[in-house]
Short mmCIF file of C-alpha atoms in Angstrom, two decimals:
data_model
loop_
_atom_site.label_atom_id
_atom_site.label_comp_id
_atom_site.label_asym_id
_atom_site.label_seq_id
_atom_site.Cartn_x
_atom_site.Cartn_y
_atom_site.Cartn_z
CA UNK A 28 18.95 -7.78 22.08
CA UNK A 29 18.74 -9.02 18.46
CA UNK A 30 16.10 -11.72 20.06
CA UNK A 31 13.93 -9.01 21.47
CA UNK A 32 13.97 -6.91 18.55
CA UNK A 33 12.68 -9.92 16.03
CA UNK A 34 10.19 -10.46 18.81
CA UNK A 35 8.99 -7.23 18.82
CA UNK A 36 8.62 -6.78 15.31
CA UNK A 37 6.49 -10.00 14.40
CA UNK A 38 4.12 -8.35 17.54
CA UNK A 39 4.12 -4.96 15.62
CA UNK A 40 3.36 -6.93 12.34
CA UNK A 41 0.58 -8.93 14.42
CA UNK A 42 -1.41 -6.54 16.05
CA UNK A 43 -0.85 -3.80 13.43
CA UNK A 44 1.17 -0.16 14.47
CA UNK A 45 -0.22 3.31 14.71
CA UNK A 46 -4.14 3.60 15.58
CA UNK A 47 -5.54 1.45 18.04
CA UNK A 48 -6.91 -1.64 16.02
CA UNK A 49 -10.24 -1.54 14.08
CA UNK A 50 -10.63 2.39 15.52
CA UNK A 51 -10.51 5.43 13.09
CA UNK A 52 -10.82 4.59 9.28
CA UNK A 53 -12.72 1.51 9.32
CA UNK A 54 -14.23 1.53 12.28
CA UNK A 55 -15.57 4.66 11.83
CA UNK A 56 -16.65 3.50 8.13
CA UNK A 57 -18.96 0.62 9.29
CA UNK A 58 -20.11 3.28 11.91
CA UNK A 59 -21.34 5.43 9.24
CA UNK A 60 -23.66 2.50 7.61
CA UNK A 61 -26.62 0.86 8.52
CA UNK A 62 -26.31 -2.49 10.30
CA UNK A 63 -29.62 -4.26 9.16
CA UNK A 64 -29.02 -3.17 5.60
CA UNK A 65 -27.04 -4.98 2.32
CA UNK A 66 -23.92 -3.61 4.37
CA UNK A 67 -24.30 -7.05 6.27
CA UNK A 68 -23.47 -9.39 3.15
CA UNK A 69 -20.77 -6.83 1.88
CA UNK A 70 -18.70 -4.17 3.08
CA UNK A 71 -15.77 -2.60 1.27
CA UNK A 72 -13.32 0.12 2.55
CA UNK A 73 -10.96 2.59 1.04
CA UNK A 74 -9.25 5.87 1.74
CA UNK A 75 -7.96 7.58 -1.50
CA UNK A 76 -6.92 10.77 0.39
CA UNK A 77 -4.62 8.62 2.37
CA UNK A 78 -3.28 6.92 -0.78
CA UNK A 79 -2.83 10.13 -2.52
CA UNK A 80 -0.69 11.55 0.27
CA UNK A 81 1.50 8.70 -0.30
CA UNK A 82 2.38 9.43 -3.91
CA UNK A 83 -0.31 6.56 -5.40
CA UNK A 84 -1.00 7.46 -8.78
CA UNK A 85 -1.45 6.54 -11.70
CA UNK A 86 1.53 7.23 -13.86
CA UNK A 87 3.87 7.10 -10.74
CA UNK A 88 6.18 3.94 -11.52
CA UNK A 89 7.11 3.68 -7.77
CA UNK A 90 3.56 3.72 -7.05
CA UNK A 91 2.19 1.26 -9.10
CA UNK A 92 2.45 -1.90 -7.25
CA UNK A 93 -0.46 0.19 -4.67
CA UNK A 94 -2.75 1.06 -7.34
CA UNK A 95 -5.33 -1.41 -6.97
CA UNK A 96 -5.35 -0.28 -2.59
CA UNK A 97 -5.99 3.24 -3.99
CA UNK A 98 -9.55 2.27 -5.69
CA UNK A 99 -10.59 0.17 -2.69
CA UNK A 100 -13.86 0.77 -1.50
CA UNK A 101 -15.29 2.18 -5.07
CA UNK A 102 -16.42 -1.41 -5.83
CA UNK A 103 -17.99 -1.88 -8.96
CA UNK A 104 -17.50 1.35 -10.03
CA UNK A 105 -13.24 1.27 -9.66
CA UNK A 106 -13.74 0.60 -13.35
CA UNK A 107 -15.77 3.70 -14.32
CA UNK A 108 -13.78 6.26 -11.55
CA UNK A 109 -11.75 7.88 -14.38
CA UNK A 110 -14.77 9.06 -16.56
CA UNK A 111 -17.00 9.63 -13.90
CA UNK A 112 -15.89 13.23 -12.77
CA UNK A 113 -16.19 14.20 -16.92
CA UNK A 114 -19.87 12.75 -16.75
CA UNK A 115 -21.15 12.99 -13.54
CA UNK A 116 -19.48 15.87 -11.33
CA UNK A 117 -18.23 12.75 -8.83
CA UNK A 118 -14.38 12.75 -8.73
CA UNK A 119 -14.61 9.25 -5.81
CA UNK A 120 -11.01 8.82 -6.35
CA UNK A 121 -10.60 12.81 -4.38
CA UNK A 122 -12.44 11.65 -1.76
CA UNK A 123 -11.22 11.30 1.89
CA UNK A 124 -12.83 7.79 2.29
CA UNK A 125 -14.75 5.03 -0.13
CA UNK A 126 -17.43 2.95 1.27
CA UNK A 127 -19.60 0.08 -1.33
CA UNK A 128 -22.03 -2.23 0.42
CA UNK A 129 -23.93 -5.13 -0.85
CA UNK A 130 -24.05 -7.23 -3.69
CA UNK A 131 -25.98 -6.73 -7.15
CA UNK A 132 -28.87 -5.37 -7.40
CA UNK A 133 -28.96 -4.22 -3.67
CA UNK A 134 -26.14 -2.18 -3.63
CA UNK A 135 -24.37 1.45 -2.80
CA UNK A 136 -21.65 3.28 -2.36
CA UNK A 137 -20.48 6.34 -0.74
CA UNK A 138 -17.91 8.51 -1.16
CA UNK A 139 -16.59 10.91 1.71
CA UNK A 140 -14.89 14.34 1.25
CA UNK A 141 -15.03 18.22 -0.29
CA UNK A 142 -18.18 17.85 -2.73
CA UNK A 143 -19.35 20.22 -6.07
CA UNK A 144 -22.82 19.48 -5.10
CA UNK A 145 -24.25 21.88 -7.35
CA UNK A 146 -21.71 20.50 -10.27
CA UNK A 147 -23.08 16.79 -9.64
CA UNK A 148 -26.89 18.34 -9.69
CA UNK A 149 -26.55 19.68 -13.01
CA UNK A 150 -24.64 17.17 -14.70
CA UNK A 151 -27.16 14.41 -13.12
CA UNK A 152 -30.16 16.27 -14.82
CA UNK A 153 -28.84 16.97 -17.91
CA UNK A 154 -28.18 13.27 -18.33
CA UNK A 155 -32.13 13.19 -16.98
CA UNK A 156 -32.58 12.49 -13.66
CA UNK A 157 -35.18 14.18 -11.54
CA UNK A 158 -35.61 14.69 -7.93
CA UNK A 159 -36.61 12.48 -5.64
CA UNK A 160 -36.89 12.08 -1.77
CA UNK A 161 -35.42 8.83 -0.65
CA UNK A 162 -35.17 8.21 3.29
CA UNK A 163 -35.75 11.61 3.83
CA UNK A 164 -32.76 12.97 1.83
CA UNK A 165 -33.42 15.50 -1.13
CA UNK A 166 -31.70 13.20 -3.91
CA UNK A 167 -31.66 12.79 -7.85
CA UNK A 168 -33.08 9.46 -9.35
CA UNK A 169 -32.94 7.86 -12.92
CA UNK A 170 -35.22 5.18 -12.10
CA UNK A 171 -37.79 3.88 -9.60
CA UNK A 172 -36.02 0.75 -8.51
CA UNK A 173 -32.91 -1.44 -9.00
CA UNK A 174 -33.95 -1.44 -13.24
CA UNK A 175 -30.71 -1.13 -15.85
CA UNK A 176 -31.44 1.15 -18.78
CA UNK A 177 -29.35 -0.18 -21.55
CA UNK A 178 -30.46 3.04 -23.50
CA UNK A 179 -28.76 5.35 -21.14
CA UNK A 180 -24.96 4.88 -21.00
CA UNK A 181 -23.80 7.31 -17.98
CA UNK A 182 -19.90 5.81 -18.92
CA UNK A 183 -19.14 2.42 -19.49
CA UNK A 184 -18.58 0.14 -16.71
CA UNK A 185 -21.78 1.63 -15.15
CA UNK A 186 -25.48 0.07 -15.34
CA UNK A 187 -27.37 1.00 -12.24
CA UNK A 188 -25.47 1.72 -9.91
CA UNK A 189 -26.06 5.63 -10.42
CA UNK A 190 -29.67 4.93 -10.16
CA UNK A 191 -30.59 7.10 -7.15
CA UNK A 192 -27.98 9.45 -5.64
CA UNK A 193 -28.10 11.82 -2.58
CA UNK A 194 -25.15 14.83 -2.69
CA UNK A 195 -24.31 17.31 -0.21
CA UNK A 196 -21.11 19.34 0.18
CA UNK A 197 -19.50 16.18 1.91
CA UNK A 198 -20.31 13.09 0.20
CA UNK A 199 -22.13 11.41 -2.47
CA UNK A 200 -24.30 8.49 -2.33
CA UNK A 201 -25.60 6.44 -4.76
CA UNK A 202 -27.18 3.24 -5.11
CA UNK A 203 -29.42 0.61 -7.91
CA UNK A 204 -32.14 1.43 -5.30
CA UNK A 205 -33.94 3.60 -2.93
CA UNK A 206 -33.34 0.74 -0.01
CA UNK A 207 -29.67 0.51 0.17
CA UNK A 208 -29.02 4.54 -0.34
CA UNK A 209 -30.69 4.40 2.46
CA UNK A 210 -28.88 1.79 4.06
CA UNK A 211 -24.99 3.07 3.19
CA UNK A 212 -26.43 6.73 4.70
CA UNK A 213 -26.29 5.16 7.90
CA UNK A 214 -29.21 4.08 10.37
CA UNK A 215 -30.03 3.73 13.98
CA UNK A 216 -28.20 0.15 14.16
CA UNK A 217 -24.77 0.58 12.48
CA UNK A 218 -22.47 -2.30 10.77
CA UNK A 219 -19.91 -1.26 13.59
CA UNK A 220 -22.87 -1.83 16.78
CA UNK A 221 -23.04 -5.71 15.17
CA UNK A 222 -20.66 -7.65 17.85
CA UNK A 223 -19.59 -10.11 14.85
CA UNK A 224 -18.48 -7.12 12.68
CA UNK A 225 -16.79 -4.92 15.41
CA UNK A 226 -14.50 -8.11 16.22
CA UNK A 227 -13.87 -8.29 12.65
CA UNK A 228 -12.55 -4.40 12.72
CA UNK A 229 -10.43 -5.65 15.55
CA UNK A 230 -8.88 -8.31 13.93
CA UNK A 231 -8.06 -6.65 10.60
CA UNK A 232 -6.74 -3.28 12.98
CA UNK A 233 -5.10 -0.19 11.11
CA UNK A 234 -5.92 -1.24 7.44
CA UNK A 235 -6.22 1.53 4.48
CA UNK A 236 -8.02 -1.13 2.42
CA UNK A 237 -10.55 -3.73 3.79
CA UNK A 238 -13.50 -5.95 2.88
CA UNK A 239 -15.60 -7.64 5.01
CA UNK A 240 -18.08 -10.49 3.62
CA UNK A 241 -20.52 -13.10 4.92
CA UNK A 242 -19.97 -16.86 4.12
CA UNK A 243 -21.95 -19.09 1.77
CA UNK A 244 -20.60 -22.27 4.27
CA UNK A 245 -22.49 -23.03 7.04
CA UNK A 246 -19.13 -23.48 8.53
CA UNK A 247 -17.84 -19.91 8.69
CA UNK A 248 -19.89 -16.57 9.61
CA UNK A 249 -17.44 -13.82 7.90
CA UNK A 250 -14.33 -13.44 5.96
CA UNK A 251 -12.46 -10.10 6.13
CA UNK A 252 -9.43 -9.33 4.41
CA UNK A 253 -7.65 -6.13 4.72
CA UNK A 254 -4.34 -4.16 3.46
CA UNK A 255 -2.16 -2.45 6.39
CA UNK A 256 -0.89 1.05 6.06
CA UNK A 257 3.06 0.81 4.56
CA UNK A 258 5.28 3.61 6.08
CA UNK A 259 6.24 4.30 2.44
CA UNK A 260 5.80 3.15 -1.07
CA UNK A 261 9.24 0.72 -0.38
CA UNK A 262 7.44 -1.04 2.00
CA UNK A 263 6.48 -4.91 1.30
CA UNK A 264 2.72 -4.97 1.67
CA UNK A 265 1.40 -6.70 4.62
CA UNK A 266 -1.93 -8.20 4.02
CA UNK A 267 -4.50 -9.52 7.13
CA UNK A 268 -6.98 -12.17 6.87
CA UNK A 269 -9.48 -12.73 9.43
CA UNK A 270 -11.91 -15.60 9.79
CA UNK A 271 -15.08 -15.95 11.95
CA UNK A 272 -15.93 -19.47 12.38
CA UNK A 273 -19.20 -20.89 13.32
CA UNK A 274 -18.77 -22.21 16.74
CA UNK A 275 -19.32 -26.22 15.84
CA UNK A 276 -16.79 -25.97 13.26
CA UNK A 277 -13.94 -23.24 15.29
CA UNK A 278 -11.61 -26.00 15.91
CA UNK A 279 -11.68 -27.94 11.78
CA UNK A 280 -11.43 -24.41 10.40
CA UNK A 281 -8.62 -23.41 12.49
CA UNK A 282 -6.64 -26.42 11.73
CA UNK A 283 -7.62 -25.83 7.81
CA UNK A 284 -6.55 -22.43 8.03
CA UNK A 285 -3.31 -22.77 9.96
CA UNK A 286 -1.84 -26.38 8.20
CA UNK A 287 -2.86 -25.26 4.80
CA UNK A 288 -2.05 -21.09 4.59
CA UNK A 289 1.99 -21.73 5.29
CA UNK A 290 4.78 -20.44 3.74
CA UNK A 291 5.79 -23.99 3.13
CA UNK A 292 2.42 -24.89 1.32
CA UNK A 293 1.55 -23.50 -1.91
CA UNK A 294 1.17 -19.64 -0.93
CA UNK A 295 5.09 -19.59 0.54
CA UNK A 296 5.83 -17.94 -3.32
CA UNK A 297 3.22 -15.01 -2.65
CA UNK A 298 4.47 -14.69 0.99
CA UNK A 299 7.75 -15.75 3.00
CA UNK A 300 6.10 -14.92 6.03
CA UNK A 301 2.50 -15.72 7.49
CA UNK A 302 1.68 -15.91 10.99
CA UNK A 303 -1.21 -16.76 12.94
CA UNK A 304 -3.22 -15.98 15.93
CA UNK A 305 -6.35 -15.50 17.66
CA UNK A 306 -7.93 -11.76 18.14
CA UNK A 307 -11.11 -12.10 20.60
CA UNK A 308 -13.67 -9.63 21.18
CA UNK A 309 -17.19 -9.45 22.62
CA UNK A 310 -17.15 -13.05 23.16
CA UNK A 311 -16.17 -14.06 19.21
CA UNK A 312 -12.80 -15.48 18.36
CA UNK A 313 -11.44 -14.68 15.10
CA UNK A 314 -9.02 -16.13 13.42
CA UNK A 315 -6.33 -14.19 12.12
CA UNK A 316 -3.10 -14.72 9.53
CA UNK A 317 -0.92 -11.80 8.69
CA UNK A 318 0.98 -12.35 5.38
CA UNK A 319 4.36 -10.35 4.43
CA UNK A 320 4.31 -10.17 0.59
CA UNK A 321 7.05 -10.71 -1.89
CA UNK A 322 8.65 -8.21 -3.95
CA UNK A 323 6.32 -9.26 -6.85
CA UNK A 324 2.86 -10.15 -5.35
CA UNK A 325 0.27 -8.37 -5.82
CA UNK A 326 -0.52 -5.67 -2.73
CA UNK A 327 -4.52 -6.90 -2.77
CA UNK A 328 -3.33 -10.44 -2.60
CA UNK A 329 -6.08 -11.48 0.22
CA UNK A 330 -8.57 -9.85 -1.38
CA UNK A 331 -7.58 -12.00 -4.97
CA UNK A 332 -7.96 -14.57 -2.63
CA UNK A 333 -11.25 -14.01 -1.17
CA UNK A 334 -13.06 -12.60 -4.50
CA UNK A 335 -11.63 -15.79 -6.47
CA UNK A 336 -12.70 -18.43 -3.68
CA UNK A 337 -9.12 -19.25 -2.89
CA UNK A 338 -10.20 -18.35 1.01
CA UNK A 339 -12.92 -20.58 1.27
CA UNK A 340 -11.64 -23.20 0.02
CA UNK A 341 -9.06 -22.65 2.20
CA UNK A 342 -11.08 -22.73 5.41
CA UNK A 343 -13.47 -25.82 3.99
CA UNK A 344 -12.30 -29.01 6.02
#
């Protein structure tokens, strides 16, 4: 019996419990952006509702190991989310979801959930911004383009990222430029239609904290990295790391990837366990490591590893 239940638990671990993988949160996050947009080189993912129900907050010394999961999907403007409400109207952190796409200057970010629109309006134009159609959506603009006004200080952290902006009762969008509000508004082609991207939802499976990023090697098409749910604040994170390969190089970058992310190897003091499979969908095999964290280890650990370089280097034969 004890041999069944160990088995069944590293499958639970592997495939990820509760939702079926990549469906719901995510999923339904990439379905809500444009495919053909910035959303291609960068997608990040969040769900501060789902944090919040969990007791993640700041102050909560229980809670603080899960901070950094709770700002995920805010992007560059994690920073900024505590004077933004005071400022702006836009409280992202009470939001149901948080979605950022693309990298500077073509990017934007959305935030899901109950909305002051009209607060947001009138804080966003006594700071000066005027109306503006973008996309056809009624929004608010502080500039033409992508420009950064080093005269106008919204709060600090912030440049243009608050450039244009489309609110309605449910969301706020904002973005350096008119393109990608656009884009993270969604679009006929969605990040989730994209094959490549829908295997990657897959592969990560019931996360409440994800990024998704193309490669600079010619050897790999995407890295994703992604947090699972924990049943309670007690739990030891359990990170997922996914890994598209280009199909010359599947078979160098799986050896890389499997020989060199061990808990014997270097990473064995961030995680006693990692395991390793293969999650295949519409005709793309991913590759796919599931890390148990220490006690001590940062919760965002993958994504340390994939915004420092660690996972490229990792995956480089």
């Amino acid at each position: 019996m004890r041999k069944v239940g160990v088995a069944l638990t590293a499958l639970l671990v592997l495939t990820g419990c509760g939702q079926n993988a990549g469906e719901g949160g995510l999923k339904d996050a990439m379905a809500a952006v444009s495919g053909e947009g910035p959303a291609a080189a960068y997608f990040e993912y969040g769900e501060p509702a789902w944090w919040r129900d969990l007791g993640v907050k700041a102050g909560a010394e229980q809670a603080r190991r899960w901070l950094p999961a709770s700002v995920s999907g805010l992007g560059s403007l994690a920073t900024a989310a505590a004077a933004l409400p005071e400022a702006t109207g836009m409280t992202p952190t009470a939001g149901t979801r948080a979605i950022s796409i693309g990298v500077p200057p073509q990017q934007a970010f959305r935030f899901d959930g109950d909305v002051d629109a009209d607060a947001v309006r009138e804080k966003l134009a006594a700071l000066g911004a005027k109306p503006r159609e973008m996309g056809g959506h009624d929004g608010l603009s502080f500039s033409p383009g992508d420009e950064i006004d080093l005269s106008r200080a919204l709060v600090p952290g912030v440049t243009n990222q608050l450039n244009q902006v489309v609110v309605t009762d449910s969301l706020v969008a904002t973005a350096s430029a008119p393109d990608p509000l656009t884009s993270v508004l969604g679009g006929d082609a969605t990040l989730a239609d994209k094959p490549a991207y829908a295997a990657m939802a897959t592969c990560l499976g019931d996360v409440a904290a994800a990024t998704i990023m193309t490669s600079p090697s010619k050897t790999v098409t995407l890295y994703g990295v992604g947090l699972r749910r924990p049943a309670d604040l007690n739990d030891r994170p359990v990170n997922v790391i996914c890994v598209l390969p280009a199909a010359p190089a599947a078979a160098d970058v799986e050896r890389a990837l499997t020989t060199r992310l061990t808990p014997a190897g270097t990473y064995g003091k961030h995680a006693a366990q990692i395991a390793h499979d293969r999650v295949t969908s519409d005709d793309h095999t991913v590759l796919r490591a599931v890390l148990t964290l220490n006690d001590t280890t940062n919760a965002m650990f993958a994504n340390q590893m994939l915004v420092r370089g660690d996972l490229q280097t990792l995956t480089t034969s």
